[in-house]
Coordinates of C-alpha atoms in Angstrom, one line a residue:
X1 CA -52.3 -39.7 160.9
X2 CA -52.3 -38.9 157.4
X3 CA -53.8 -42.6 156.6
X4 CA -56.7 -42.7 158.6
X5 CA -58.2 -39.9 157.3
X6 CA -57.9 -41.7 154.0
X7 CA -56.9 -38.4 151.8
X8 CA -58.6 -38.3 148.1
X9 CA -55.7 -40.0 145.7
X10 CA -54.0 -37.4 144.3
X11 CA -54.4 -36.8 140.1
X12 CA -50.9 -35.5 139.7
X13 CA -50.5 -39.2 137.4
X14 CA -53.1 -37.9 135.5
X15 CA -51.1 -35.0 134.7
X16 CA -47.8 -36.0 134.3
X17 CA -45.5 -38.4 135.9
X18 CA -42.4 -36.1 135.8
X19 CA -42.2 -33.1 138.1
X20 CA -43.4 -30.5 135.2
X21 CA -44.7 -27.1 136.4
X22 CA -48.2 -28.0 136.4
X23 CA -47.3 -30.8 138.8
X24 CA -45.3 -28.8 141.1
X25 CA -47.5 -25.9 141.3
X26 CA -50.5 -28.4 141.9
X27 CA -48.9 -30.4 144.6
X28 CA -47.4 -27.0 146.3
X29 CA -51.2 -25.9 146.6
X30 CA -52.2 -29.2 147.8
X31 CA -50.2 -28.8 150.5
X32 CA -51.8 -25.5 151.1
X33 CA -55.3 -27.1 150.9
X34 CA -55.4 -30.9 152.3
X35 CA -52.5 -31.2 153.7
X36 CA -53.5 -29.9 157.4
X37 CA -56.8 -31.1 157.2
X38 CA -55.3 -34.9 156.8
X39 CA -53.6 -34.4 160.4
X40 CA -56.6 -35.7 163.1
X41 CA -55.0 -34.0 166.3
X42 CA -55.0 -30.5 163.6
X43 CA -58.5 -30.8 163.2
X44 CA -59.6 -31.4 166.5
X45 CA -57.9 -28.9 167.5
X46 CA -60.1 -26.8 165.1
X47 CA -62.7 -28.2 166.7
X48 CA -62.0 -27.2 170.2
X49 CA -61.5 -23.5 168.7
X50 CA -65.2 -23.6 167.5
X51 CA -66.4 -24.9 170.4
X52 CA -64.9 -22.1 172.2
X53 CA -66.5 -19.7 169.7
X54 CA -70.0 -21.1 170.0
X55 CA -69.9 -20.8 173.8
X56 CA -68.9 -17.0 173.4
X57 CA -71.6 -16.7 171.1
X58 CA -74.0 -18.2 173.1
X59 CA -73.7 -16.3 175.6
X60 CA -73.3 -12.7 174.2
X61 CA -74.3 -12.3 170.4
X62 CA -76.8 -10.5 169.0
X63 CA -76.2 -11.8 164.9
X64 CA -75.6 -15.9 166.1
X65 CA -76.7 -18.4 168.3
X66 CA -80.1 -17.0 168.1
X67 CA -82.8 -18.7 170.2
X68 CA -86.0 -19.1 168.1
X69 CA -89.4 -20.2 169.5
X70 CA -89.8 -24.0 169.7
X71 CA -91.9 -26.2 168.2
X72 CA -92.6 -29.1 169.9
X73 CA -93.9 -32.0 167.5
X74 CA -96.2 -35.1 169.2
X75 CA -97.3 -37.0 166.4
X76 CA -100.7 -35.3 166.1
X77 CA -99.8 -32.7 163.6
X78 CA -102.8 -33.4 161.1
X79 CA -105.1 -31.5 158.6
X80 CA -104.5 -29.0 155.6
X81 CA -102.0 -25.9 156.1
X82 CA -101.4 -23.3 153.4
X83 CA -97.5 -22.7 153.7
X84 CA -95.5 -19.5 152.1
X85 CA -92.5 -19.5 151.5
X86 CA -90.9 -16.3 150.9
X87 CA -87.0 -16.2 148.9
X88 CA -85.4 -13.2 147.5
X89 CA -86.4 -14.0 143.9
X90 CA -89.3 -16.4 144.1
X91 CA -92.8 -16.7 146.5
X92 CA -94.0 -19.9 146.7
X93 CA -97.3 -20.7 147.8
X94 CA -98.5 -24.4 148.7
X95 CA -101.0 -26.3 150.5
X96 CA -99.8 -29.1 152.5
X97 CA -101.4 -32.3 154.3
X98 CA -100.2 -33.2 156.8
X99 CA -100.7 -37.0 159.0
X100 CA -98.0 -36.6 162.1
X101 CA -98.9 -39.9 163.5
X102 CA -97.4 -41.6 160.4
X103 CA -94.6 -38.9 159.8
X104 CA -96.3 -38.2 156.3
X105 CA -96.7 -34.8 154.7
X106 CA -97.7 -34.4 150.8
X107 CA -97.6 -31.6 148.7
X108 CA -101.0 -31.3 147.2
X109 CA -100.6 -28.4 144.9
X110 CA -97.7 -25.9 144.4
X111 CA -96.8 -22.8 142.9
X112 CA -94.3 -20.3 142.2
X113 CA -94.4 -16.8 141.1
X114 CA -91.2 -14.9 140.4
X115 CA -90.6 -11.7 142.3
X116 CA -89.4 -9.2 139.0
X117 CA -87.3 -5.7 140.5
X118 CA -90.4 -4.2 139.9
X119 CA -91.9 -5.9 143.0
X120 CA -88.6 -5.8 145.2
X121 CA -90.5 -2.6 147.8
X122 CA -92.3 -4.4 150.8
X123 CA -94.9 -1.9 151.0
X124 CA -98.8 -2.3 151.6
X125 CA -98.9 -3.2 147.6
X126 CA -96.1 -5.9 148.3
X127 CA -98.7 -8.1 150.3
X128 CA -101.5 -7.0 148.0
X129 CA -99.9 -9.0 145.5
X130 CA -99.1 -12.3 147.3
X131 CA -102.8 -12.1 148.8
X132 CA -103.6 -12.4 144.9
X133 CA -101.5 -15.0 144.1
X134 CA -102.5 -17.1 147.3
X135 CA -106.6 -16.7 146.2
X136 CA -105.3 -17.6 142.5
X137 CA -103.8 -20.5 144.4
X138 CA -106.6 -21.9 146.3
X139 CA -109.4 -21.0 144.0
X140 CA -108.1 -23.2 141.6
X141 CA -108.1 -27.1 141.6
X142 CA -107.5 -27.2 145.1
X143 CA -110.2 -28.2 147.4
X144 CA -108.4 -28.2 150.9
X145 CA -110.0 -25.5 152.0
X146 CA -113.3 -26.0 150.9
X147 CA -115.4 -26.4 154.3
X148 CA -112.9 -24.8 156.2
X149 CA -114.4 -20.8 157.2
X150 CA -110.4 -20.0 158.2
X151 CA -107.4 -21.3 156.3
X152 CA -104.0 -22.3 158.9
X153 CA -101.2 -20.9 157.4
X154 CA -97.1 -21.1 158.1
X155 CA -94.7 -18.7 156.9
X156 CA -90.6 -19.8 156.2
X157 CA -89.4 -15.8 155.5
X158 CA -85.5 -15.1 154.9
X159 CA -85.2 -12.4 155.7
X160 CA -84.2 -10.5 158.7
X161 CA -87.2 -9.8 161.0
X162 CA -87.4 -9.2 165.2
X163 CA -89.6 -12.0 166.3
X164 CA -92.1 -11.7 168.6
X165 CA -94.0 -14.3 168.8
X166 CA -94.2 -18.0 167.5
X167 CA -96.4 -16.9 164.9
X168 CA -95.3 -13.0 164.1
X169 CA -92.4 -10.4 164.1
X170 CA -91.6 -6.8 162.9
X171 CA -89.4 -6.3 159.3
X172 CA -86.4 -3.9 160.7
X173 CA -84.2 -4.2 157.4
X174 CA -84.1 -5.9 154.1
X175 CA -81.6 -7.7 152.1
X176 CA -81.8 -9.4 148.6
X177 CA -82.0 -6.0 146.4
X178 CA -85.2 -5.3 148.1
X179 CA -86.9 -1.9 149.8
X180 CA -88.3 -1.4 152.8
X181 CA -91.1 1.2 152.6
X182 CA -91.1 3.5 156.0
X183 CA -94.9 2.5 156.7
X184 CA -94.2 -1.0 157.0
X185 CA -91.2 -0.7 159.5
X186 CA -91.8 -2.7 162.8
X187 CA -95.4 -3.5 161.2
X188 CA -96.7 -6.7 162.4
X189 CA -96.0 -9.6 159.6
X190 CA -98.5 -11.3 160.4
X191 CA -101.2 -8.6 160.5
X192 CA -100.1 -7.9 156.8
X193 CA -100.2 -10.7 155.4
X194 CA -103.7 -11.8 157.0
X195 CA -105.5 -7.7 156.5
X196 CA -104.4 -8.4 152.8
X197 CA -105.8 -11.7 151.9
X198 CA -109.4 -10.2 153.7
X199 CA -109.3 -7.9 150.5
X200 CA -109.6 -11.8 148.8
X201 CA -112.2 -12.7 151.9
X202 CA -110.2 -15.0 152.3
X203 CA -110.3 -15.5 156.1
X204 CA -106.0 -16.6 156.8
X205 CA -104.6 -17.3 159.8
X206 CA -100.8 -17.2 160.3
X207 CA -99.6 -19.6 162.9
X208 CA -96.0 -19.6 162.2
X209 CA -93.0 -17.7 161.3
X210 CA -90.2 -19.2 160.8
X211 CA -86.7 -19.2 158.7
X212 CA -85.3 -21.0 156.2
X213 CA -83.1 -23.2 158.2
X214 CA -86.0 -23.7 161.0
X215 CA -87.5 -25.1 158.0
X216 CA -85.2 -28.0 157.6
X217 CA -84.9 -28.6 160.6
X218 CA -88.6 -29.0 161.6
X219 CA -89.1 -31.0 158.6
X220 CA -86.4 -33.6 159.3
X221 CA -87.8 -34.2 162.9
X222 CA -91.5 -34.4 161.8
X223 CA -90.4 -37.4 159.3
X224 CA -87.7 -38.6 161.7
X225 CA -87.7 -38.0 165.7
X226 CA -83.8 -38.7 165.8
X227 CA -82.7 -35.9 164.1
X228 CA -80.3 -33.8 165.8
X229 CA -79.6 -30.8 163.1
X230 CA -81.0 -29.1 160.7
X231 CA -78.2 -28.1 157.8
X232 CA -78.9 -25.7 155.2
X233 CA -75.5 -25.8 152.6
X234 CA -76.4 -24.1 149.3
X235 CA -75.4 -20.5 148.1
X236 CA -74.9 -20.0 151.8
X237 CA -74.2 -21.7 155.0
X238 CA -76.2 -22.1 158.3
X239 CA -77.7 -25.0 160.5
X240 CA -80.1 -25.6 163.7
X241 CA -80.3 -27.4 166.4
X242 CA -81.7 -27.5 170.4
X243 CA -78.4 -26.4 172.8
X244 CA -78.6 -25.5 176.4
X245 CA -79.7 -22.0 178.0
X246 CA -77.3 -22.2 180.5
X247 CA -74.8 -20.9 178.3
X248 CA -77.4 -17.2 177.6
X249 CA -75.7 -14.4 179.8
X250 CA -78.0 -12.3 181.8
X251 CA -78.7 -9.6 178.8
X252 CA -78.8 -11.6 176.3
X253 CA -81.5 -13.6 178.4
X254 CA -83.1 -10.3 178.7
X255 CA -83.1 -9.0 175.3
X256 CA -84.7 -12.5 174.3
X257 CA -86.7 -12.8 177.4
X258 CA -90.0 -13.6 175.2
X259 CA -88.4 -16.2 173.3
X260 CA -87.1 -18.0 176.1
X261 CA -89.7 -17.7 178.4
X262 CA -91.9 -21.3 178.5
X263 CA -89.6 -22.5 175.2
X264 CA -87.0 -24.0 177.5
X265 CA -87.2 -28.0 176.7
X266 CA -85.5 -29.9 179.4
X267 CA -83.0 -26.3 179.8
X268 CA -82.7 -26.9 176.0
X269 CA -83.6 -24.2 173.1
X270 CA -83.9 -23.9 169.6
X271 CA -81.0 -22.0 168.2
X272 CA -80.5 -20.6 164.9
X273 CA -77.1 -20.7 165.1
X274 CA -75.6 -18.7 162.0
X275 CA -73.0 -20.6 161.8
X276 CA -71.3 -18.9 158.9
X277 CA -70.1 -16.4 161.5
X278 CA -67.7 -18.8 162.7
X279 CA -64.5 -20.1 162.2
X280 CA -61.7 -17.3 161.9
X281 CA -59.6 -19.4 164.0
X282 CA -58.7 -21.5 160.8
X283 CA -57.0 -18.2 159.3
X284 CA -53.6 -19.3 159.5
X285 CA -54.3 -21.7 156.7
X286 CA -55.9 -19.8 154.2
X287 CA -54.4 -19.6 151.2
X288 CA -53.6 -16.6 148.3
X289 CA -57.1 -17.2 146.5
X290 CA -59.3 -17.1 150.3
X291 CA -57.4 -13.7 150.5
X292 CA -58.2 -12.5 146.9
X293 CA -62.1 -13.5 148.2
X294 CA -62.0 -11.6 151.7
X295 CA -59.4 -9.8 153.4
X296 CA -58.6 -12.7 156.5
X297 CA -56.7 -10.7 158.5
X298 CA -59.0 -7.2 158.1
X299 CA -61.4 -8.2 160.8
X300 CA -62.1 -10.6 163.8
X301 CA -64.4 -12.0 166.6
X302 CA -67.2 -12.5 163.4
X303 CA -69.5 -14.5 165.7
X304 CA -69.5 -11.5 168.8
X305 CA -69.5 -8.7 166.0
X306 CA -72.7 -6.9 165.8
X307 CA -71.8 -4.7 162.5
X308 CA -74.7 -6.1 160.0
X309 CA -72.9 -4.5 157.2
X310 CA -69.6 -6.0 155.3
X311 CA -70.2 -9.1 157.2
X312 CA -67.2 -11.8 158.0
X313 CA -68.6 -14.9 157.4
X314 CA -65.4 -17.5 157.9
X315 CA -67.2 -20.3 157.1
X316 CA -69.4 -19.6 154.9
X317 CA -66.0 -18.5 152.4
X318 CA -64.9 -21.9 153.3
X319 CA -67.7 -24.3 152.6
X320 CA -70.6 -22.9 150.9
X321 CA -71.4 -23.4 146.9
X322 CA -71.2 -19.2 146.1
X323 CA -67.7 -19.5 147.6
X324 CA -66.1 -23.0 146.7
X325 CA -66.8 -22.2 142.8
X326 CA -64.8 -19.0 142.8
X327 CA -62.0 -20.3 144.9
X328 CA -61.7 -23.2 141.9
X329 CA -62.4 -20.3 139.2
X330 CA -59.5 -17.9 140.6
X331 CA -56.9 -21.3 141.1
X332 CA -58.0 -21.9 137.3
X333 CA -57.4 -18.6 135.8
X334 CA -54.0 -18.8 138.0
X335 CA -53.1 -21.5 136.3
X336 CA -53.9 -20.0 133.1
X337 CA -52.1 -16.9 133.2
X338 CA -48.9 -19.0 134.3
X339 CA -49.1 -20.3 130.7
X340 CA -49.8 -24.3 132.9
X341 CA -53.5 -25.3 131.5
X342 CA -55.4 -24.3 128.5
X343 CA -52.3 -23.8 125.9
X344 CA -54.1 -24.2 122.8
X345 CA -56.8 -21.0 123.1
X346 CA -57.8 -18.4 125.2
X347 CA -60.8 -19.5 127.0
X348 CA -64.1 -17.0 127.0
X349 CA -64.6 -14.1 129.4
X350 CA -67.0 -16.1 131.3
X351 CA -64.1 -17.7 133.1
X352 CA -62.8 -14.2 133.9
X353 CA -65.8 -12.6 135.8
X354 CA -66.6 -13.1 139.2
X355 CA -69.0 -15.4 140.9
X356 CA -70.4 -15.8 137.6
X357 CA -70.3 -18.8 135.0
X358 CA -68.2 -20.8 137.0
X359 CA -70.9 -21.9 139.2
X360 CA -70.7 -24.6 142.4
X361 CA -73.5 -26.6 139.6
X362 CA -70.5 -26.3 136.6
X363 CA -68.1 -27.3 139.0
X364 CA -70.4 -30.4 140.2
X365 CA -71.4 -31.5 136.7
X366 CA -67.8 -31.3 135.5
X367 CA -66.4 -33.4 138.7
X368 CA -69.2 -35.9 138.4
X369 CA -68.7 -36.4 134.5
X370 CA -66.7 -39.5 134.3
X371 CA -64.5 -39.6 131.0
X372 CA -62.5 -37.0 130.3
X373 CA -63.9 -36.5 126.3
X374 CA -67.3 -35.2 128.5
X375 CA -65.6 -33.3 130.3
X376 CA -63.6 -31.6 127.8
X377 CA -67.3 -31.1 125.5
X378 CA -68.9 -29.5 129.3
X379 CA -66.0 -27.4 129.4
X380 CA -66.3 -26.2 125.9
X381 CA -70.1 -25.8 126.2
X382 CA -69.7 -23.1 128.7
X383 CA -66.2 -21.4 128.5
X384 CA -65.3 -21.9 124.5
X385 CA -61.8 -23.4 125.0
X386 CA -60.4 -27.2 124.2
X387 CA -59.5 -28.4 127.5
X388 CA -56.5 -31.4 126.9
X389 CA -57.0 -34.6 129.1
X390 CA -54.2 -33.1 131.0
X391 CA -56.4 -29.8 131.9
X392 CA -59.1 -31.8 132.9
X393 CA -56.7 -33.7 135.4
X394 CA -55.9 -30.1 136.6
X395 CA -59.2 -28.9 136.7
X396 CA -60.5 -31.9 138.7
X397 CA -57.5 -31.6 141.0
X398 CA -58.5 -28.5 141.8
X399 CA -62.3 -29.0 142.7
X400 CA -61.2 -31.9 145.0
X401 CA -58.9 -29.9 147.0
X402 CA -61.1 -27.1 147.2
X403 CA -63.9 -29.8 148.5
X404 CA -62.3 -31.8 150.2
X405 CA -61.0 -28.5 152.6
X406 CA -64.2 -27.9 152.7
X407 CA -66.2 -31.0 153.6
X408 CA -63.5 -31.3 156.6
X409 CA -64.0 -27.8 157.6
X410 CA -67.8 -28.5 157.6
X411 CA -67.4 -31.7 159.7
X412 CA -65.3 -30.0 162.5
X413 CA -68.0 -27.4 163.0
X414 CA -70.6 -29.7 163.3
X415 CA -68.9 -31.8 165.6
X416 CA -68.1 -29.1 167.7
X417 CA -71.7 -28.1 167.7
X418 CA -73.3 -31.3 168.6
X419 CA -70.3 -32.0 171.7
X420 CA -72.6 -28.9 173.5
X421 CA -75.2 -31.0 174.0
X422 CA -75.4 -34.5 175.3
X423 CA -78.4 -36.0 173.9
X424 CA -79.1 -39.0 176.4
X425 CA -81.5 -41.0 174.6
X426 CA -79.2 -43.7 174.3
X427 CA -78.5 -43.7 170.5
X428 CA -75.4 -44.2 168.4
X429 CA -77.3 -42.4 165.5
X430 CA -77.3 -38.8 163.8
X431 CA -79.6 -37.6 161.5
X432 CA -79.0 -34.3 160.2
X433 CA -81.4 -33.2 157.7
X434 CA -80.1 -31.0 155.2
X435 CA -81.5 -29.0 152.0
X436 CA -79.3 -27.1 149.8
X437 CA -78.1 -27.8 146.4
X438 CA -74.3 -28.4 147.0
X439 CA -74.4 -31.2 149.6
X440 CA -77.8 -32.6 147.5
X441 CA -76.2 -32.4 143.8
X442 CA -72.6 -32.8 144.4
X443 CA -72.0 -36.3 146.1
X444 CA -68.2 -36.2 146.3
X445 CA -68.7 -33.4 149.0
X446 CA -71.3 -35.1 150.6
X447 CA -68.9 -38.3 150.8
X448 CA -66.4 -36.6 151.9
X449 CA -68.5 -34.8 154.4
X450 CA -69.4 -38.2 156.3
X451 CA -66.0 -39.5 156.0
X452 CA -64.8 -36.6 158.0
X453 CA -67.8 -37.2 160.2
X454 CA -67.1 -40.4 160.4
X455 CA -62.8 -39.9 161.2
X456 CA -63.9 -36.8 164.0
X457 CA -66.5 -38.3 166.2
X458 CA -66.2 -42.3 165.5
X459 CA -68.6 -43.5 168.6
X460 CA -71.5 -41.8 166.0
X461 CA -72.9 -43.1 163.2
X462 CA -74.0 -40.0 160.9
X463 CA -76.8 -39.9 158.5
X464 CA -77.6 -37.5 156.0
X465 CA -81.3 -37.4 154.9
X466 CA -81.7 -34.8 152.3
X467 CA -85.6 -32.5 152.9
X468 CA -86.8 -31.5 149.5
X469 CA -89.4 -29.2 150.2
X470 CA -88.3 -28.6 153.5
X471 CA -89.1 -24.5 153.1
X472 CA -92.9 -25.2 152.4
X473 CA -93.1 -28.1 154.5
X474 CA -91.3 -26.7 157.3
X475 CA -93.6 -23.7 157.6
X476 CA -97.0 -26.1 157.6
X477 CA -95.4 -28.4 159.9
X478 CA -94.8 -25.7 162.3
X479 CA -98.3 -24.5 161.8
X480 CA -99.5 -27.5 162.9
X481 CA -97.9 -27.8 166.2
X482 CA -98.9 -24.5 167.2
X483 CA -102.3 -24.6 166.5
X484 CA -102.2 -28.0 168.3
X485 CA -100.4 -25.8 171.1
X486 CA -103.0 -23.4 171.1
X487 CA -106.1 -25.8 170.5

């Protein structure tokens, strides 16, 4: 078993070929990391436990598996679409073209405007300001607009709302550092953000709201009709796909009546799945440094809970960039204060604080650097310690079993997400479109990603296709096929 999944070649002869301490410790938390996720029948196994999981939450959470309106694209999503795209430190505002019958879309012009503290209260004033900053926008350079006597607009907001329609939805909470002012509270967004750009006159109508992870999704089918996920892997975790109503329990039906009401496709919805919810299942094989993260064992049934507060994200702490850098950064430091790496000087406190310098991007960039004199300068550069050719081997060693966990992980919950659904259109291909810095920048976890694809569901052939842009293109695209919907 262990061959076929072709495990990463261990850099213990990097580090020594006597059975030091380094190379004991390091092989004794391999062991920890890779060495169940190199057994096939283990991992499927895994699999069968998410499926179980999904089907529970399917039918009776309120926080996953949550159907979203659909969007149905034909080819004849065409013209000019403002799209917003609303993050919890930057609003971007673009105007998009769009030409569905030759799966096209181009950015014509761009912006972003940082959101200070200052600015972090959704209030009346809130939308005020990006009213300003979408008329400094279009009265620019940008002639889109300029015989058009209403501007179509999409919306990609993340952050939690109660949709009620396609194209609108109430703000019940925030996230992100930011205020909700009491006035605003089940307000209609799209009555907001259209009542303050008339302060502009400029005459905006909202046509869609949709999430992040929508986003990708929508984007990847507009430029390719086989896609069968959308996969958003960055900071955090989360991915979209169609999967059959017939799994919705009477209230649950109920409570998303609206939603599901004409948005059934062949008995098949659009689910935002949260997928991050899922996975406890794998707790018997976390290690020391999952536990220093999040207490495992503290809480259960993620996916069913409906406790927005203190969330348990399983896999999200397994697989996304926030978590994979601090897992490496806490199996550094341990190696550290054993007296095994970093001998000759203490390294700076950067390495020492939490979810801080040791970044998924320093983690990426050090992997990635090929000779070890490059890695040992990187190192230096952003922790102020001499790392020895035999730290780097350690260091390395490290971020591979930490990714390579990971990208298996990943693969099993996809696979179990994609065995819900037959899709009978006779293909051996699947596209998942993805955005997110870790799987874009860091290509070992991509590659190992697709090899576990690869190992768990052999009868497919997977394709990645990364969607830059995807958050402003995502929101026009969906524009478009409602007001093709509607026109």
């Amino acid at each position: 078993m262990r061959d076929s999944l072709s495990v990463p070649t261990p850099l213990s002869s990097a580090i020594s070929t006597d059975k030091d301490p380094l190379t004991t410790k390091l092989e004794n938390i391999e062991n920890q990391f890779t060495n169940w996720t190199s057994n096939v029948e283990t991992l499927q196994n895994i699999i069968t436990e998410f499926t179980v999981q999904y089907k529970e939450a399917l039918a009776e959470s309120d926080i996953s598996m949550i159907p979203c309106y659909n969007y149905l694209l034909g080819g004849n999503e065409l013209g000019n679409y403002l799209s917003l795209d609303l993050g919890g430190s930057t609003l971007r505002v673009s105007v998009i073209t769009l030409d569905g019958a030759n799966s096209t879309a181009k950015v014509v012009v761009s912006k972003n405007f940082g959101i200070p503290d200052s600015k972090k209260t959704i209030n009346f004033a809130f939308f005020d300001w990006i009213a300003h900053n979408i008329n400094e926008v279009i009265s620019g350079n940008c002639s889109a607009f300029a015989d058009s006597e209403e501007i179509m607009a999409g919306v990609t907001w993340s952050f939690p709302i109660f949709q009620t329609s396609s194209s609108d939805g109430t703000i019940n909470k925030c996230g992100k550092g930011y205020n909700l002012d009491p006035r605003i509270f089940k307000m209609s967004i799209k009555s907001l953000f259209e009542n303050s750009c008339s302060k502009y006159k400029i005459k905006l109508k909202i046509l869609s709201l949709i999430n992040d992870t929508v986003s990708v999704y929508l984007t990847a089918k507009f430029l390719d009709s086989s896609t069968s996920m959308g996969l958003v892997l960055g900071t955090g975790t989360n991915c979209c796909l169609f999967l059959p109503t017939n799994y919705i329990n009477q209230n649950k039906a109920d409570l998303n009546k609206d939603v599901l009401a004409g948005n059934n496709y062949h008995n098949l919805c659009l689910f935002n799945t949260e997928v991050s919810f899922f996975g406890e299942h794998v707790k018997s094989n976390v290690t020391k440094y999952d536990q220093q993260i999040f207490d495992w064992h503290s809480l259960e049934h993620a996916h069913l809970s409906n406790n927005f507060e203190g969330l348990f994200q399983p896999l999200e702490f397994l697989t996304s960039g926030r978590y994979i850098s601090e897992l490496c950064r806490l199996m550094v430091v341990d190696l550290i204060q054993q007296g095994l790496i970093l001998k000759s000087q203490s390294p700076g406190d950067g390495l020492f604080q939490k979810y801080d310098f040791f970044t998924g991007e320093f983690c990426s960039n050090f992997y990635n650097l090929q000779d070890n004199k490059g890695c040992a300068e990187y190192f230096q550069q952003n922790f102020q310690a001499q790392c020895s050719d035999r730290d780097v081997a350690a260091i390395k060693k490290i971020i591979d079993m930490v990714i390579d966990r990971a990208a298996a992980i990943l693969a099993c919950s996809v696979v179990s997400l994609e065995s819900l659904v037959e899709l009978d259109n006779g293909s051996k291909i699947r596209s998942i479109g993805y955005d997110g810095s870790v799987l874009n920048n860091f290509h070992h976890y991509r590659s190992r990603f697709e090899h576990y694809l690869s190992i768990l569901n052999p009868q497919m052939e997977y394709r990645l296709d990364f969607m830059n842009d995807s958050s402003i293109l995502g929101a026009a695209i969906a524009a478009a096929a409602n007001n093709n919907s509607v026109g």
